[in-house]
Structures are given as structure tokens and as C-alpha cells.
mmCIF file of C-alpha atoms in Angstrom:
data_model
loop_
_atom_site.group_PDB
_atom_site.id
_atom_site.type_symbol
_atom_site.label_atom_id
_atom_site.label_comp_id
_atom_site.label_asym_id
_atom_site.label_seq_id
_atom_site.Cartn_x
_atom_site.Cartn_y
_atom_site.Cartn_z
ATOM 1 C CA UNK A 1 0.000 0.000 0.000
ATOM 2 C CA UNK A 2 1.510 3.516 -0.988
ATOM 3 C CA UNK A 3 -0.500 6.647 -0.231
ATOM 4 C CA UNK A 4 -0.485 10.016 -2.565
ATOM 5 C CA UNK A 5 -2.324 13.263 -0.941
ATOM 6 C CA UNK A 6 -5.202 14.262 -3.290
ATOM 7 C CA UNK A 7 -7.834 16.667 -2.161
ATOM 8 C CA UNK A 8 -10.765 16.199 -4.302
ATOM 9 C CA UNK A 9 -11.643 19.466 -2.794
ATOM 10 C CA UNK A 10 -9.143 21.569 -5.243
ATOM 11 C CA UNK A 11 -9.101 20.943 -8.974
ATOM 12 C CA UNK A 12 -5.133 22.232 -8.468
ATOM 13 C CA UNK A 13 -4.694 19.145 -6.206
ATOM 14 C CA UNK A 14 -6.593 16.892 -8.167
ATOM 15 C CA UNK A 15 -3.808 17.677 -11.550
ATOM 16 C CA UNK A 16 -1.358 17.492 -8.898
ATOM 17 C CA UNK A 17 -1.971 14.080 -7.688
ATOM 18 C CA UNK A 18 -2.277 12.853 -11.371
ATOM 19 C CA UNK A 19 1.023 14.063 -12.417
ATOM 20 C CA UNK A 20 2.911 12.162 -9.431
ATOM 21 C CA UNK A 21 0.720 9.320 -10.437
ATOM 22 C CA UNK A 22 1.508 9.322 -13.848
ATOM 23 C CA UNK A 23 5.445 9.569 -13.002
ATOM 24 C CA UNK A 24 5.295 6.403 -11.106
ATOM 25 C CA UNK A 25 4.600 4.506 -14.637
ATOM 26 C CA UNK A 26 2.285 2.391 -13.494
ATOM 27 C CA UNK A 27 -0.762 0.732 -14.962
ATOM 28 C CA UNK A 28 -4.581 1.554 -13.058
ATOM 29 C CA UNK A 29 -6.959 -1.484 -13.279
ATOM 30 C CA UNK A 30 -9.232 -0.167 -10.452
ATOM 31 C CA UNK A 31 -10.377 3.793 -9.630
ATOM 32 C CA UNK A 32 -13.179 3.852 -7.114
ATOM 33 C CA UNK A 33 -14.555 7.138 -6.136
ATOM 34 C CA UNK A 34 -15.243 7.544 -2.559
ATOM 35 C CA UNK A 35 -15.186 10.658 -1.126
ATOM 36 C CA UNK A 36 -18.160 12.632 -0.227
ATOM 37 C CA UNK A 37 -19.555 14.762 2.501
ATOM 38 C CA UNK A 38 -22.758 15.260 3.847
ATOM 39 C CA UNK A 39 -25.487 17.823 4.762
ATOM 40 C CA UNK A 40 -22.303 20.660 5.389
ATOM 41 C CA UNK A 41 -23.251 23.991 5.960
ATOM 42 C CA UNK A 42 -23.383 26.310 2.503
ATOM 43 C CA UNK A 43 -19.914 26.933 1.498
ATOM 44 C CA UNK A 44 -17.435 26.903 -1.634
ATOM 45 C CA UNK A 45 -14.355 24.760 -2.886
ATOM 46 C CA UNK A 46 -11.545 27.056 -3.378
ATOM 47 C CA UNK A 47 -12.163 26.588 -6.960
ATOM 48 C CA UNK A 48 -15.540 28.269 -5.943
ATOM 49 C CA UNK A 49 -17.453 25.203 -6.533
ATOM 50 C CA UNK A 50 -20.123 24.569 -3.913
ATOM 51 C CA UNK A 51 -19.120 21.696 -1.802
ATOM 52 C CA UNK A 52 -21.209 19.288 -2.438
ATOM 53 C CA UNK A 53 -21.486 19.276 -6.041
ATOM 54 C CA UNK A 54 -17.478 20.451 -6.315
ATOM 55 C CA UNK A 55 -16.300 17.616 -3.965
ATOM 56 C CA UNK A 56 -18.583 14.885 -4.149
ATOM 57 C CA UNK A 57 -19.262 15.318 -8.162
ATOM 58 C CA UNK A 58 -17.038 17.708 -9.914
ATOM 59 C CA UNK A 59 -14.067 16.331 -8.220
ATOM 60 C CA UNK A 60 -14.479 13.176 -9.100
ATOM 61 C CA UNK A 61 -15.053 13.890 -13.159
ATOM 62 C CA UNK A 62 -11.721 15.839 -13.220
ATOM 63 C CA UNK A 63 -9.749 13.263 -11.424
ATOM 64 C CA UNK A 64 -11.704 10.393 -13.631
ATOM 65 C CA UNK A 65 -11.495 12.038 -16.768
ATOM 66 C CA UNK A 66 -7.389 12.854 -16.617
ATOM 67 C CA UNK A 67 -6.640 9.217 -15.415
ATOM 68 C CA UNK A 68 -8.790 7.663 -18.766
ATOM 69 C CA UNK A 69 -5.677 7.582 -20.473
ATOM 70 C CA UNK A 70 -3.893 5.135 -18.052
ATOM 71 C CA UNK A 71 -7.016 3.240 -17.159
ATOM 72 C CA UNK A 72 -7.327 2.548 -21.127
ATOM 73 C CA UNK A 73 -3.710 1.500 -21.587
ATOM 74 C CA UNK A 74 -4.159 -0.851 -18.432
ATOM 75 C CA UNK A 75 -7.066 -2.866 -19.601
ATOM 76 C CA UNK A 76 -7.719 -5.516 -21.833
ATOM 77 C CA UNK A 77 -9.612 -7.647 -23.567
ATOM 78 C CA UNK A 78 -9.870 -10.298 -20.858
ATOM 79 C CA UNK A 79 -9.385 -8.135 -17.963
ATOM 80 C CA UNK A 80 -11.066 -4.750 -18.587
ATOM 81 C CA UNK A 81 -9.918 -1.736 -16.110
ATOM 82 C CA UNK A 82 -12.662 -0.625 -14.124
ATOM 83 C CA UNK A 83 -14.202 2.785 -12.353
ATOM 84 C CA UNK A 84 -16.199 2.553 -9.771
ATOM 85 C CA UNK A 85 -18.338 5.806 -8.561
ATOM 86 C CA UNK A 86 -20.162 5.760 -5.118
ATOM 87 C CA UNK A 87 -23.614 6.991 -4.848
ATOM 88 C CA UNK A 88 -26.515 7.299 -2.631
ATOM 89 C CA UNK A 89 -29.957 5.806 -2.062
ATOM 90 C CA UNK A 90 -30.775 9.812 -2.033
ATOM 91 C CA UNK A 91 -29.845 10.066 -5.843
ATOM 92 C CA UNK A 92 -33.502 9.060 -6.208
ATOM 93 C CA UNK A 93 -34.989 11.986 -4.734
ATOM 94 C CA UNK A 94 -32.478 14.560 -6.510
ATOM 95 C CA UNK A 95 -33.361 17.035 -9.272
ATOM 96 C CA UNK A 96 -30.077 18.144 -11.294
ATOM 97 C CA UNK A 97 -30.859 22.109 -12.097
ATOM 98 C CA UNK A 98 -28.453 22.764 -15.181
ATOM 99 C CA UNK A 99 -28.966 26.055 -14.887
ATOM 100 C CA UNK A 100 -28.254 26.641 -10.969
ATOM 101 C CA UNK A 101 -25.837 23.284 -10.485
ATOM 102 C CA UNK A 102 -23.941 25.718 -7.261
ATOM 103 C CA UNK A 103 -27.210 26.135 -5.519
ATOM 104 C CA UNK A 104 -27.490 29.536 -5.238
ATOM 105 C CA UNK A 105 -30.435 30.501 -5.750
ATOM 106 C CA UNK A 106 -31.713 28.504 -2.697
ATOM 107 C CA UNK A 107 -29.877 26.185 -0.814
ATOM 108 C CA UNK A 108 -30.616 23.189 0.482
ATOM 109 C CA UNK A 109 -28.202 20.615 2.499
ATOM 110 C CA UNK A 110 -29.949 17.756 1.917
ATOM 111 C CA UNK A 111 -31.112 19.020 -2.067
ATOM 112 C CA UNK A 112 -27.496 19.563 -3.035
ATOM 113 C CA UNK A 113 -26.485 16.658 -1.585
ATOM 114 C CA UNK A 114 -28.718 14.689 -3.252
ATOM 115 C CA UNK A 115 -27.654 16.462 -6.698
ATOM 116 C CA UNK A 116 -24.149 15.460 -6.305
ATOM 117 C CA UNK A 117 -25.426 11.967 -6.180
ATOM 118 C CA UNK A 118 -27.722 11.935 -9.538
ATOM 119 C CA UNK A 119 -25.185 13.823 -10.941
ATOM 120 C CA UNK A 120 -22.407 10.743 -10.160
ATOM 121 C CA UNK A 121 -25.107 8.071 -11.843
ATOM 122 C CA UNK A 122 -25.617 10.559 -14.967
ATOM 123 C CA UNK A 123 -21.746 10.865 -15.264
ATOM 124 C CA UNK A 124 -21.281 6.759 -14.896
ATOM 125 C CA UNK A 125 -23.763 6.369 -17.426
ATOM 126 C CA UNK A 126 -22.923 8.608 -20.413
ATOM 127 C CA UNK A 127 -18.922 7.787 -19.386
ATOM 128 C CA UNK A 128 -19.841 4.128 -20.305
ATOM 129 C CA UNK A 129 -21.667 4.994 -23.459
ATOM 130 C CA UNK A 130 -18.524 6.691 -24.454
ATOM 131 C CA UNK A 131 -15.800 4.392 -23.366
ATOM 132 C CA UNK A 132 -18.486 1.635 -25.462
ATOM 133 C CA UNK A 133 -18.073 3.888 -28.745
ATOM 134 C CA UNK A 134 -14.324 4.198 -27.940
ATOM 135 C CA UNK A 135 -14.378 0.537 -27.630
ATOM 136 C CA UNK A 136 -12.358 0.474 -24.399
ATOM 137 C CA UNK A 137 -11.484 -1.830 -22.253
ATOM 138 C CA UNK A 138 -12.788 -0.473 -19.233
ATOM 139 C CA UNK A 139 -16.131 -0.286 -17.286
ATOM 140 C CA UNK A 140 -17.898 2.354 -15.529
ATOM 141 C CA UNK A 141 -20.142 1.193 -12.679
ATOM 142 C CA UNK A 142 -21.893 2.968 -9.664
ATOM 143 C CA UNK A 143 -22.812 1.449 -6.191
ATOM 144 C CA UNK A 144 -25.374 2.579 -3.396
ATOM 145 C CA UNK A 145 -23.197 1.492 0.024
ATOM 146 C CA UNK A 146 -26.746 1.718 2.021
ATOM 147 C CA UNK A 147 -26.203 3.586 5.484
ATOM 148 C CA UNK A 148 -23.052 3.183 6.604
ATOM 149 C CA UNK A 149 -21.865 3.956 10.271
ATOM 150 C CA UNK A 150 -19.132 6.848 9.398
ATOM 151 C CA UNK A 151 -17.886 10.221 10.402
ATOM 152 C CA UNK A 152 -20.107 10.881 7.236
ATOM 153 C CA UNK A 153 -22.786 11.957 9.350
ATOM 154 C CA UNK A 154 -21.604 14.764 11.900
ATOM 155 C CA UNK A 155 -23.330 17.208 9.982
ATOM 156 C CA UNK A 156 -26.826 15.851 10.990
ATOM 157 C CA UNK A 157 -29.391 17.759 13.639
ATOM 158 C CA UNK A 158 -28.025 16.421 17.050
ATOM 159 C CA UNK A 159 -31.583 14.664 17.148
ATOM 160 C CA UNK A 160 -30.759 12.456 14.482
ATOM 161 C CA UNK A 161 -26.844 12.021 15.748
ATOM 162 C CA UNK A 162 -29.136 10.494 18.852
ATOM 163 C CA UNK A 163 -31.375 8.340 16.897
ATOM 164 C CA UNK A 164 -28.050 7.212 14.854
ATOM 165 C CA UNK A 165 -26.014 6.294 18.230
ATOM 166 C CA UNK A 166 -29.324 4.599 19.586
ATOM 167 C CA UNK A 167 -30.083 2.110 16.164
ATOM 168 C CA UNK A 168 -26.766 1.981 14.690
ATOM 169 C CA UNK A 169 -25.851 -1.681 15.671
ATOM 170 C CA UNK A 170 -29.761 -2.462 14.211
ATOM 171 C CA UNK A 171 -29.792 -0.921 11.385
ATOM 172 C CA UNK A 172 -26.600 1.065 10.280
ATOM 173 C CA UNK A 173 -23.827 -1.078 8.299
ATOM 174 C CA UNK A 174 -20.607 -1.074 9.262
ATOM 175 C CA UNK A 175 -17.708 0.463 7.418
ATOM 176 C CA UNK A 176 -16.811 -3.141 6.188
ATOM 177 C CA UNK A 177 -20.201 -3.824 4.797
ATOM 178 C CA UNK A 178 -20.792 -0.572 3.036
ATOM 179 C CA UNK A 179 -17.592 -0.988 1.051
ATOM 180 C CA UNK A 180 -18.401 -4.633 0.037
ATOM 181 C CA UNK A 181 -20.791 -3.677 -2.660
ATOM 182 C CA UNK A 182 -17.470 -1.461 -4.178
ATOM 183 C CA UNK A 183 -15.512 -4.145 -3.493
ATOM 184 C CA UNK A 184 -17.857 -6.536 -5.599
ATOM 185 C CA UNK A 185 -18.135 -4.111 -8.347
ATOM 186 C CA UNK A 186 -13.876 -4.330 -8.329
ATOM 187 C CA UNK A 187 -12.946 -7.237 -7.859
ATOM 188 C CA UNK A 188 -15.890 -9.794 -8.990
ATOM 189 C CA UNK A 189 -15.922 -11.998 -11.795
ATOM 190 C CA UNK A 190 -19.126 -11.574 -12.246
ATOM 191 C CA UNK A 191 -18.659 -7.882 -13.343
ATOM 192 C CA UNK A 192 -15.528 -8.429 -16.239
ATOM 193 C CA UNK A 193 -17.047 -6.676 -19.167
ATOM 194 C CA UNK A 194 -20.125 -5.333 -17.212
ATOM 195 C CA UNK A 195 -20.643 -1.682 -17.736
ATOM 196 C CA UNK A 196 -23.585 1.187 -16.735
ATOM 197 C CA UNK A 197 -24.440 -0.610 -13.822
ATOM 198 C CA UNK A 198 -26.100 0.655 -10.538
ATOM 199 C CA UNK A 199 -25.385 -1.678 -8.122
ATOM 200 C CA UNK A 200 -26.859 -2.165 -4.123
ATOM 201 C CA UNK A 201 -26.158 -5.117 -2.040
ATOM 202 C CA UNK A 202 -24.010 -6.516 -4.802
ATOM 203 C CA UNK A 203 -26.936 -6.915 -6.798
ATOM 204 C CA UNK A 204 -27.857 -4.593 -10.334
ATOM 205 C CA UNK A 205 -30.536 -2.619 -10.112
ATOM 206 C CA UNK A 206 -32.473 0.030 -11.098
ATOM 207 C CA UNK A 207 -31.324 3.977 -10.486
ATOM 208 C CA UNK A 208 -33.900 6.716 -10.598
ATOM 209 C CA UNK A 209 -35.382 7.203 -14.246
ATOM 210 C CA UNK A 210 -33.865 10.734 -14.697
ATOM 211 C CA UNK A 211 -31.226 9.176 -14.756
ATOM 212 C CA UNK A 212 -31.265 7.334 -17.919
ATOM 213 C CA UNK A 213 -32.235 10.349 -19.970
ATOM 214 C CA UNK A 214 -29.144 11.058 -22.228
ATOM 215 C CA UNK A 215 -30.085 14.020 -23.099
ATOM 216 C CA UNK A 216 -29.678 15.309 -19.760
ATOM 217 C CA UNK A 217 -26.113 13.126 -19.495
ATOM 218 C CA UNK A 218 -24.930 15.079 -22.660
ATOM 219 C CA UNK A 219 -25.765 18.215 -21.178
ATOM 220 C CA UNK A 220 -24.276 17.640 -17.564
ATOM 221 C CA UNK A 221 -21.130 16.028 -19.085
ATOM 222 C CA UNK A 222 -20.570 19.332 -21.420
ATOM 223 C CA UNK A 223 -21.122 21.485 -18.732
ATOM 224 C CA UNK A 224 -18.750 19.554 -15.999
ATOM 225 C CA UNK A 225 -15.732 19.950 -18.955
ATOM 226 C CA UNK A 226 -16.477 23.566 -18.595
ATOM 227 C CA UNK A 227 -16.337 24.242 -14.921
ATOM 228 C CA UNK A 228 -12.841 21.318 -14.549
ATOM 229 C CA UNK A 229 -11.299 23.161 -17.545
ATOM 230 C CA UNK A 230 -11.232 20.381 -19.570
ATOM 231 C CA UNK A 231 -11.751 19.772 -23.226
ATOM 232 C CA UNK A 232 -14.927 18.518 -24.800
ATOM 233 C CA UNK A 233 -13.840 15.723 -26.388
ATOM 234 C CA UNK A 234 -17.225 13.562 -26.447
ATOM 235 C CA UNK A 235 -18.838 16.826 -27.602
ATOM 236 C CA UNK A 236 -17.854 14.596 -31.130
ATOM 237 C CA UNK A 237 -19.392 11.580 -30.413
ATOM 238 C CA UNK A 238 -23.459 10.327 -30.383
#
């Protein structure tokens, strides 16, 4: 195990981490994105991106997009390369507003929360379709953990920090347990060559049906380039 710093939090980090990862010469056959916060207080990125949707989201297309590259050259035919993007059960209850993705006009915790999470399905989605038409060999997947038992939640009304400490060992996973769906979508047999999925309790299932429209994953994807600084690329393809 060798660690490298990356704050998903700054895009400047983000291109930072990738260069040092790119020096090391070495091939990427699993990128699982993980980080997220929760329910935090209205406030910006230094990039000026609001949290949620620059840390949980925005962060995560940036560092995905400038690692393709390596990710391509690392899989093959029998053993594709794969991305994994963590979700949220919340995803289904999100509404993506194209035209106010920072929240300002009214902000909402738990809305722009939620928005970061469609947002991550809509980005697996139309990143699959294009790594299909690119015919890659890698896969882009997205898991629901359920309700973990993390630091995740110290954000949350101290009511519900209560209710959490109370029910935890009921109905709260553990840290191991929430990352076993990721882990499935890694590492499993079952998912060599299996793309576009949205997976829960290592099972495939259905996302929210907003998410499927790829109208909306054109537009979100073309928009996302714009705010990372990032070229356009798919802008070329169907």
C-alpha cells in the first residue's frame, strides 16, 4: 500500500496528484470514487465550486477524466480496467438544475447533496456509453453502500446524531459492509465486461429514471468539462 495526498476538494490538487501518479509509470486497473460529505453547511471549494457538487461530483469527473488515459492502456480484452463511482440511495430523490448546479439561488443541504449523487449516476452512465463507442477496455459502474456507520454523518441535527447512536448496531452497516458492494463491483468476476451498472447489495438494479435520460447526461457532461477546464472531447461523439 503507498498513499499520494489528493484533495478532491481543489481541482489544483486533483492535476497534482495525477502528475505524481503518472510519473510512477504504473498501470490503473481499479479507480473507485469515494469521497463525499454530507449535509455541510453552505460553502465553496476554493475553486468556488459549492461543496457538495465540487467535492462529491465535480471532483471526481476531473480526477476520472485525466486518469482515462492510463485506465485505457491498463485494460484488456480479458481483464477490462474498471471505475467505480459511489452513490446514494438519495440520488432518487435529486433534481439536477443545469442552470443553478452551485445552488445559489436557494440552498438546500440535503437538495445539493442529493444532486451530487444523480449527478455521479448521470456521469457513470454517459462515461460508459462513451468508453463503449471508444471501444475500451474499461467499465464504468456505480454502487449505493446503504447507510453506513461513518464520520459521514456529523453534519446531521443532534436529534438524528441520537437516533443514529441509539439504532446503529440495528440498522446502520458497518464500514466493512458498506464498502463490500465497491468491493464486488472491483474485484468480482461476475462484473468483467459489465458496464452502466447501478449496483446495491451486490446486486444490479435500477437507479432513478432521470437518470437514464441522455439528453440530460450530454448536457451535464458538457457542462462539468467547462467548470474542470477540460476539453470537450465527447462533444464529437453520439
Amino acid at each position: 500500500v503507498e498513499f499520494l495526498y489528493c484533495d478532491l476538494a481543489s481541482m489544483k490538487s486533483i492535476r497534482q496528484f495525477v502528475q505524481q501518479f503518472r510519473a510512477k509509470n504504473c498501470p490503473l486497473h481499479v479507480l473507485v470514487n469515494n469521497a463525499g460529505v454530507l449535509l455541510v453547511p453552505e460553502r465553496k471549494t476554493e475553486d468556488g465550486f459549492e461543496e457538495h457538487f465540487g467535492l462529491n461530483y465535480l471532483g471526481h469527473f476531473l480526477l476520472t477524466n485525466l486518469l482515462l488515459d492510463t485506465l485505457k492502456q491498463s485494460g484488456t480484452h480479458s481483464h477490462n480496467a474498471r471505475i467505480i463511482s459511489v452513490s446514494s440511495a438519495t440520488h432518487y430523490v435529486g433534481k439536477l438544475n443545469l442552470n443553478d448546479l452551485q445552488s445559489r439561488c436557494s440552498y438546500s443541504p440535503y437538495g445539493a447533496y442529493a444532486q451530487s449523487k444523480l449527478a455521479l449516476v448521470l456521469f457513470t452512465y454517459r462515461l460508459q456509453h462513451l468508453l463503449t463507442a471508444n471501444g475500451s477496455h474499461v467499465t464504468a459502474n456505480v454502487v449505493d453502500p446503504g447507510v453506513v456507520n461513518t464520520e459521514l454523518y456529523k453534519h446531521v441535527l443532534w436529534v438524528v446524531k441520537v437516533v443514529k447512536w441509539m439504532t446503529a448496531s440495528l440498522f446502520l452497516k458497518t464500514a466493512e459492509e458498506g464498502a463490500s458492494t465497491s468491493i464486488y463491483a472491483a474485484v468480482s468476476p461476475e462484473m468483467e465486461g459489465a458496464g452502466g451498472c447501478y449496483l446495491y447489495n451486490e446486486e444490479r438494479t435500477k437507479s432513478a429514471d432521470v437518470a437514464y435520460d441522455e439528453e440530460l447526461q450530454r448536457r451535464l457532461w458538457t457542462e462539468s468539462c467547462k467548470m474542470v477546464g477540460i476539453s470537450d472531447e465527447a462533444s464529437m461523439l453520439p
